[in-house]
């Protein structure tokens, strides 16, 4: 199982990483269709969504990744062009890059790019905004009135200081689109999950989600527009949650610690109580340690207050940092770095509720649904049976080496975006009796290509705490 869970010791090394000079000819050239096939019309295709739609990767938005976002790939296969915000490499700050292979170390690129097309006349066709919640599609018009405020991406994408058109939905409908893709709701649960259930303290309620998503779809239907919507993947399928916990389980000498009364990771629960995650629960994902925890896992058992110093948090009065970190109830593993079994249940229930609402609402309005959740679930399940082979390329959900997720452990790589684009294309073809060609995923350049050995510190990738400061979803 260790071999299946981790390919950290595989012989790999970097030969190309985030090359800013991208050859667009690598994309599979579709048969010229001018946006139409069967009953599908993509001549004015508009995409609504969040960072997944925008093409956000490895902690920021940058051009050499944006051009492989699934809406651009769909448009190319349909023989049309769409425009969205363009940001020069290395993005708007905070891009995660590989600093060292031995030991394997990530760092935040200190440089920043800049927006390239803020004077584009009219609204963008790709309206994906990193950090957007379902609420924002209906109500956010700028960086200060969005749910994740202050979020500068809203001003950069919507540009209402010049356009004065309104929200994502209003800008989409103002373009008289022939087809809309809608993928929203991920952030309504991901913010809760990635913070270990601390900020926010709960996902968007299913009642609120139903009201918001229902109104979005109603407004699209009232405008007599075609739409394809996607559902929400489970958080347990992404390496932000599946990387560190199993490594703690496999690398900790539990038998030696048992004599000291240590039977698992001792962590702080929401509300201040103390919980214990044994090795089996960490290995199987019954308790999920976040990727942020990789910075602190090598310190387990040490008398340390590093987590509090790094994050500018006063040491709580109940914590004694002279005790062994993560192995003693007076110096527990921080609540913000673990999604325990109770919190996982909350997140999973939210995802299930959202997906039921998405399916029922789409059916009510005659919209097609892309079941991204099932696709990601199957890829995750295949991790334990050799991986998922697509166009001759093997994909896994493992951090860095799996090929599906970028360095932030949440957002897809270029090839991951191509897989998503194909799922949309399959549904469009089925729904509208169309024949848009699928993408040969092997022709899409990978965001991460390796050819040598990666070494880890005590089995953990070295992730300085600041690498996640800019992360949006």
GROMACS .gro file of C-alpha atoms in nm, residues 43-273:
model
  231
   43UNK     CA    1  -2.028   3.052  -3.166
   44UNK     CA    2  -2.070   3.273  -2.858
   45UNK     CA    3  -1.951   3.050  -2.577
   46UNK     CA    4  -1.924   3.202  -2.227
   47UNK     CA    5  -1.787   3.033  -1.913
   48UNK     CA    6  -1.889   3.118  -1.555
   49UNK     CA    7  -1.691   2.983  -1.263
   50UNK     CA    8  -1.404   3.023  -1.022
   51UNK     CA    9  -1.030   2.947  -1.030
   52UNK     CA   10  -1.089   2.609  -1.196
   53UNK     CA   11  -1.252   2.786  -1.489
   54UNK     CA   12  -0.992   3.064  -1.494
   55UNK     CA   13  -0.699   2.821  -1.530
   56UNK     CA   14  -0.541   2.903  -1.195
   57UNK     CA   15  -0.245   2.674  -1.112
   58UNK     CA   16   0.014   2.641  -0.838
   59UNK     CA   17  -0.115   2.932  -0.636
   60UNK     CA   18  -0.178   3.201  -0.897
   61UNK     CA   19  -0.304   3.293  -1.243
   62UNK     CA   20  -0.047   3.311  -1.525
   63UNK     CA   21  -0.064   3.302  -1.903
   64UNK     CA   22   0.128   2.982  -1.978
   65UNK     CA   23  -0.130   2.792  -1.771
   66UNK     CA   24  -0.435   3.004  -1.853
   67UNK     CA   25  -0.427   2.907  -2.220
   68UNK     CA   26  -0.494   2.546  -2.118
   69UNK     CA   27  -0.795   2.623  -1.898
   70UNK     CA   28  -1.084   2.399  -2.000
   71UNK     CA   29  -1.298   2.678  -2.156
   72UNK     CA   30  -1.017   2.767  -2.399
   73UNK     CA   31  -0.966   2.400  -2.485
   74UNK     CA   32  -1.339   2.353  -2.546
   75UNK     CA   33  -1.350   2.662  -2.766
   76UNK     CA   34  -1.051   2.542  -2.968
   77UNK     CA   35  -1.211   2.203  -3.029
   78UNK     CA   36  -1.528   2.381  -3.146
   79UNK     CA   37  -1.331   2.605  -3.383
   80UNK     CA   38  -1.403   2.933  -3.202
   81UNK     CA   39  -1.206   3.176  -2.989
   82UNK     CA   40  -1.282   3.313  -2.647
   83UNK     CA   41  -1.105   3.578  -2.443
   84UNK     CA   42  -1.045   3.609  -2.072
   85UNK     CA   43  -0.814   3.797  -1.842
   86UNK     CA   44  -0.451   3.745  -1.947
   87UNK     CA   45  -0.172   3.772  -1.691
   88UNK     CA   46   0.194   3.758  -1.786
   89UNK     CA   47   0.416   3.498  -1.618
   90UNK     CA   48   0.485   3.429  -1.336
   91UNK     CA   49   0.140   3.553  -1.246
   92UNK     CA   50  -0.001   3.792  -0.993
   93UNK     CA   51   0.229   3.686  -0.709
   94UNK     CA   52   0.268   3.370  -0.509
   95UNK     CA   53   0.338   3.115  -0.780
   96UNK     CA   54   0.467   2.790  -0.632
   97UNK     CA   55   0.780   2.657  -0.798
   98UNK     CA   56   1.035   2.387  -0.729
   99UNK     CA   57   1.342   2.536  -0.568
  100UNK     CA   58   1.534   2.218  -0.502
  101UNK     CA   59   1.509   1.850  -0.580
  102UNK     CA   60   1.743   1.732  -0.306
  103UNK     CA   61   1.578   1.791  -0.067
  104UNK     CA   62   1.253   1.851  -0.254
  105UNK     CA   63   1.159   2.209  -0.171
  106UNK     CA   64   0.891   2.444  -0.294
  107UNK     CA   65   0.910   2.818  -0.270
  108UNK     CA   66   0.705   3.122  -0.366
  109UNK     CA   67   0.837   3.303  -0.671
  110UNK     CA   68   0.897   3.662  -0.549
  111UNK     CA   69   0.835   3.811  -0.892
  112UNK     CA   70   0.502   3.914  -1.039
  113UNK     CA   71   0.357   3.951  -1.383
  114UNK     CA   72   0.085   4.194  -1.482
  115UNK     CA   73  -0.255   4.195  -1.653
  116UNK     CA   74  -0.220   4.220  -2.031
  117UNK     CA   75  -0.566   4.303  -2.161
  118UNK     CA   76  -0.761   4.515  -1.913
  119UNK     CA   77  -0.868   4.746  -2.196
  120UNK     CA   78  -1.043   4.466  -2.387
  121UNK     CA   79  -1.364   4.622  -2.523
  122UNK     CA   80  -1.655   4.450  -2.356
  123UNK     CA   81  -1.684   4.167  -2.104
  124UNK     CA   82  -1.463   3.861  -2.121
  125UNK     CA   83  -1.607   3.531  -2.243
  126UNK     CA   84  -1.412   3.338  -1.977
  127UNK     CA   85  -1.552   3.493  -1.660
  128UNK     CA   86  -1.387   3.250  -1.419
  129UNK     CA   87  -1.276   3.440  -1.108
  130UNK     CA   88  -1.040   3.281  -0.853
  131UNK     CA   89  -1.205   3.279  -0.511
  132UNK     CA   90  -1.563   3.310  -0.640
  133UNK     CA   91  -1.843   3.145  -0.443
  134UNK     CA   92  -2.192   3.072  -0.570
  135UNK     CA   93  -2.311   3.392  -0.400
  136UNK     CA   94  -2.067   3.595  -0.608
  137UNK     CA   95  -2.209   3.486  -0.944
  138UNK     CA   96  -2.529   3.672  -0.852
  139UNK     CA   97  -2.413   3.958  -0.633
  140UNK     CA   98  -2.039   4.042  -0.654
  141UNK     CA   99  -1.939   4.330  -0.879
  142UNK     CA  100  -1.599   4.427  -0.738
  143UNK     CA  101  -1.317   4.324  -0.503
  144UNK     CA  102  -1.492   4.460  -0.195
  145UNK     CA  103  -1.845   4.319  -0.220
  146UNK     CA  104  -1.752   3.958  -0.297
  147UNK     CA  105  -1.763   3.678  -0.040
  148UNK     CA  106  -1.381   3.653  -0.033
  149UNK     CA  107  -1.327   4.031  -0.002
  150UNK     CA  108  -1.092   4.192  -0.063
  151UNK     CA  109  -1.028   3.991  -0.378
  152UNK     CA  110  -0.862   4.188  -0.660
  153UNK     CA  111  -0.947   3.924  -0.922
  154UNK     CA  112  -1.306   4.052  -0.929
  155UNK     CA  113  -1.193   4.395  -1.045
  156UNK     CA  114  -0.951   4.245  -1.298
  157UNK     CA  115  -1.207   4.011  -1.457
  158UNK     CA  116  -1.528   4.215  -1.431
  159UNK     CA  117  -1.368   4.561  -1.483
  160UNK     CA  118  -1.685   4.735  -1.375
  161UNK     CA  119  -1.505   5.064  -1.319
  162UNK     CA  120  -1.497   5.085  -1.699
  163UNK     CA  121  -1.775   4.851  -1.815
  164UNK     CA  122  -2.033   4.903  -1.540
  165UNK     CA  123  -2.222   4.591  -1.650
  166UNK     CA  124  -2.245   4.402  -1.322
  167UNK     CA  125  -2.191   4.050  -1.191
  168UNK     CA  126  -2.049   3.743  -1.363
  169UNK     CA  127  -2.400   3.633  -1.456
  170UNK     CA  128  -2.501   3.976  -1.582
  171UNK     CA  129  -2.185   4.006  -1.790
  172UNK     CA  130  -2.240   3.657  -1.931
  173UNK     CA  131  -2.600   3.724  -2.035
  174UNK     CA  132  -2.515   4.069  -2.171
  175UNK     CA  133  -2.311   3.896  -2.442
  176UNK     CA  134  -2.615   3.705  -2.575
  177UNK     CA  135  -2.429   3.373  -2.546
  178UNK     CA  136  -2.523   3.067  -2.747
  179UNK     CA  137  -2.388   2.834  -2.473
  180UNK     CA  138  -2.287   2.884  -2.111
  181UNK     CA  139  -2.079   2.648  -1.900
  182UNK     CA  140  -2.133   2.688  -1.527
  183UNK     CA  141  -1.898   2.530  -1.272
  184UNK     CA  142  -1.950   2.690  -0.935
  185UNK     CA  143  -1.982   2.573  -0.573
  186UNK     CA  144  -1.636   2.429  -0.511
  187UNK     CA  145  -1.537   2.723  -0.291
  188UNK     CA  146  -1.856   2.696  -0.088
  189UNK     CA  147  -1.706   2.385   0.074
  190UNK     CA  148  -1.332   2.407  -0.005
  191UNK     CA  149  -1.273   2.714   0.212
  192UNK     CA  150  -1.407   2.523   0.509
  193UNK     CA  151  -1.210   2.211   0.427
  194UNK     CA  152  -0.871   2.367   0.348
  195UNK     CA  153  -0.878   2.566   0.672
  196UNK     CA  154  -0.933   2.251   0.875
  197UNK     CA  155  -1.291   2.357   0.942
  198UNK     CA  156  -1.188   2.685   1.104
  199UNK     CA  157  -1.241   2.971   0.857
  200UNK     CA  158  -1.522   2.962   0.766
  201UNK     CA  159  -1.653   2.738   1.039
  202UNK     CA  160  -1.909   2.575   0.808
  203UNK     CA  161  -1.971   2.533   0.435
  204UNK     CA  162  -2.245   2.732   0.264
  205UNK     CA  163  -2.569   2.576   0.387
  206UNK     CA  164  -2.754   2.351   0.146
  207UNK     CA  165  -3.058   2.580   0.174
  208UNK     CA  166  -2.852   2.884   0.071
  209UNK     CA  167  -2.683   2.690  -0.206
  210UNK     CA  168  -3.016   2.575  -0.345
  211UNK     CA  169  -3.149   2.931  -0.346
  212UNK     CA  170  -2.838   3.071  -0.512
  213UNK     CA  171  -2.779   2.797  -0.768
  214UNK     CA  172  -3.147   2.781  -0.850
  215UNK     CA  173  -3.163   3.152  -0.920
  216UNK     CA  174  -2.853   3.140  -1.143
  217UNK     CA  175  -3.005   2.861  -1.351
  218UNK     CA  176  -3.345   3.030  -1.357
  219UNK     CA  177  -3.194   3.352  -1.491
  220UNK     CA  178  -3.008   3.159  -1.761
  221UNK     CA  179  -3.324   2.973  -1.857
  222UNK     CA  180  -3.534   3.290  -1.855
  223UNK     CA  181  -3.285   3.437  -2.103
  224UNK     CA  182  -3.350   3.129  -2.320
  225UNK     CA  183  -2.986   3.018  -2.315
  226UNK     CA  184  -2.836   2.670  -2.333
  227UNK     CA  185  -2.617   2.567  -2.041
  228UNK     CA  186  -2.396   2.282  -1.929
  229UNK     CA  187  -2.321   2.266  -1.556
  230UNK     CA  188  -2.069   2.061  -1.359
  231UNK     CA  189  -2.093   1.919  -1.009
  232UNK     CA  190  -1.849   1.933  -0.718
  233UNK     CA  191  -1.561   1.688  -0.654
  234UNK     CA  192  -1.507   1.538  -0.310
  235UNK     CA  193  -1.229   1.703  -0.111
  236UNK     CA  194  -1.089   1.358  -0.024
  237UNK     CA  195  -0.981   1.313  -0.387
  238UNK     CA  196  -0.727   1.596  -0.399
  239UNK     CA  197  -0.363   1.582  -0.281
  240UNK     CA  198  -0.407   1.886  -0.056
  241UNK     CA  199  -0.573   1.637   0.179
  242UNK     CA  200  -0.428   1.299   0.083
  243UNK     CA  201  -0.053   1.359   0.101
  244UNK     CA  202   0.065   1.430   0.455
  245UNK     CA  203  -0.155   1.211   0.676
  246UNK     CA  204  -0.056   0.878   0.517
  247UNK     CA  205   0.309   0.978   0.531
  248UNK     CA  206   0.279   1.050   0.903
  249UNK     CA  207   0.118   0.709   0.947
  250UNK     CA  208   0.393   0.529   0.758
  251UNK     CA  209   0.699   0.711   0.890
  252UNK     CA  210   0.617   0.743   1.260
  253UNK     CA  211   0.759   0.472   1.495
  254UNK     CA  212   0.428   0.403   1.665
  255UNK     CA  213   0.548   0.087   1.839
  256UNK     CA  214   0.825   0.281   2.012
  257UNK     CA  215   0.588   0.560   2.110
  258UNK     CA  216   0.329   0.321   2.248
  259UNK     CA  217   0.532   0.278   2.566
  260UNK     CA  218   0.493   0.653   2.621
  261UNK     CA  219   0.118   0.630   2.579
  262UNK     CA  220   0.118   0.775   2.227
  263UNK     CA  221  -0.129   0.587   2.007
  264UNK     CA  222  -0.173   0.843   1.731
  265UNK     CA  223  -0.156   1.205   1.627
  266UNK     CA  224  -0.290   1.413   1.914
  267UNK     CA  225  -0.476   1.710   1.768
  268UNK     CA  226  -0.689   2.004   1.869
  269UNK     CA  227  -1.055   1.975   1.776
  270UNK     CA  228  -1.290   2.261   1.701
  271UNK     CA  229  -1.408   2.396   2.033
  272UNK     CA  230  -1.084   2.315   2.214
  273UNK     CA  231  -1.127   1.945   2.287
   0.00000   0.00000   0.00000
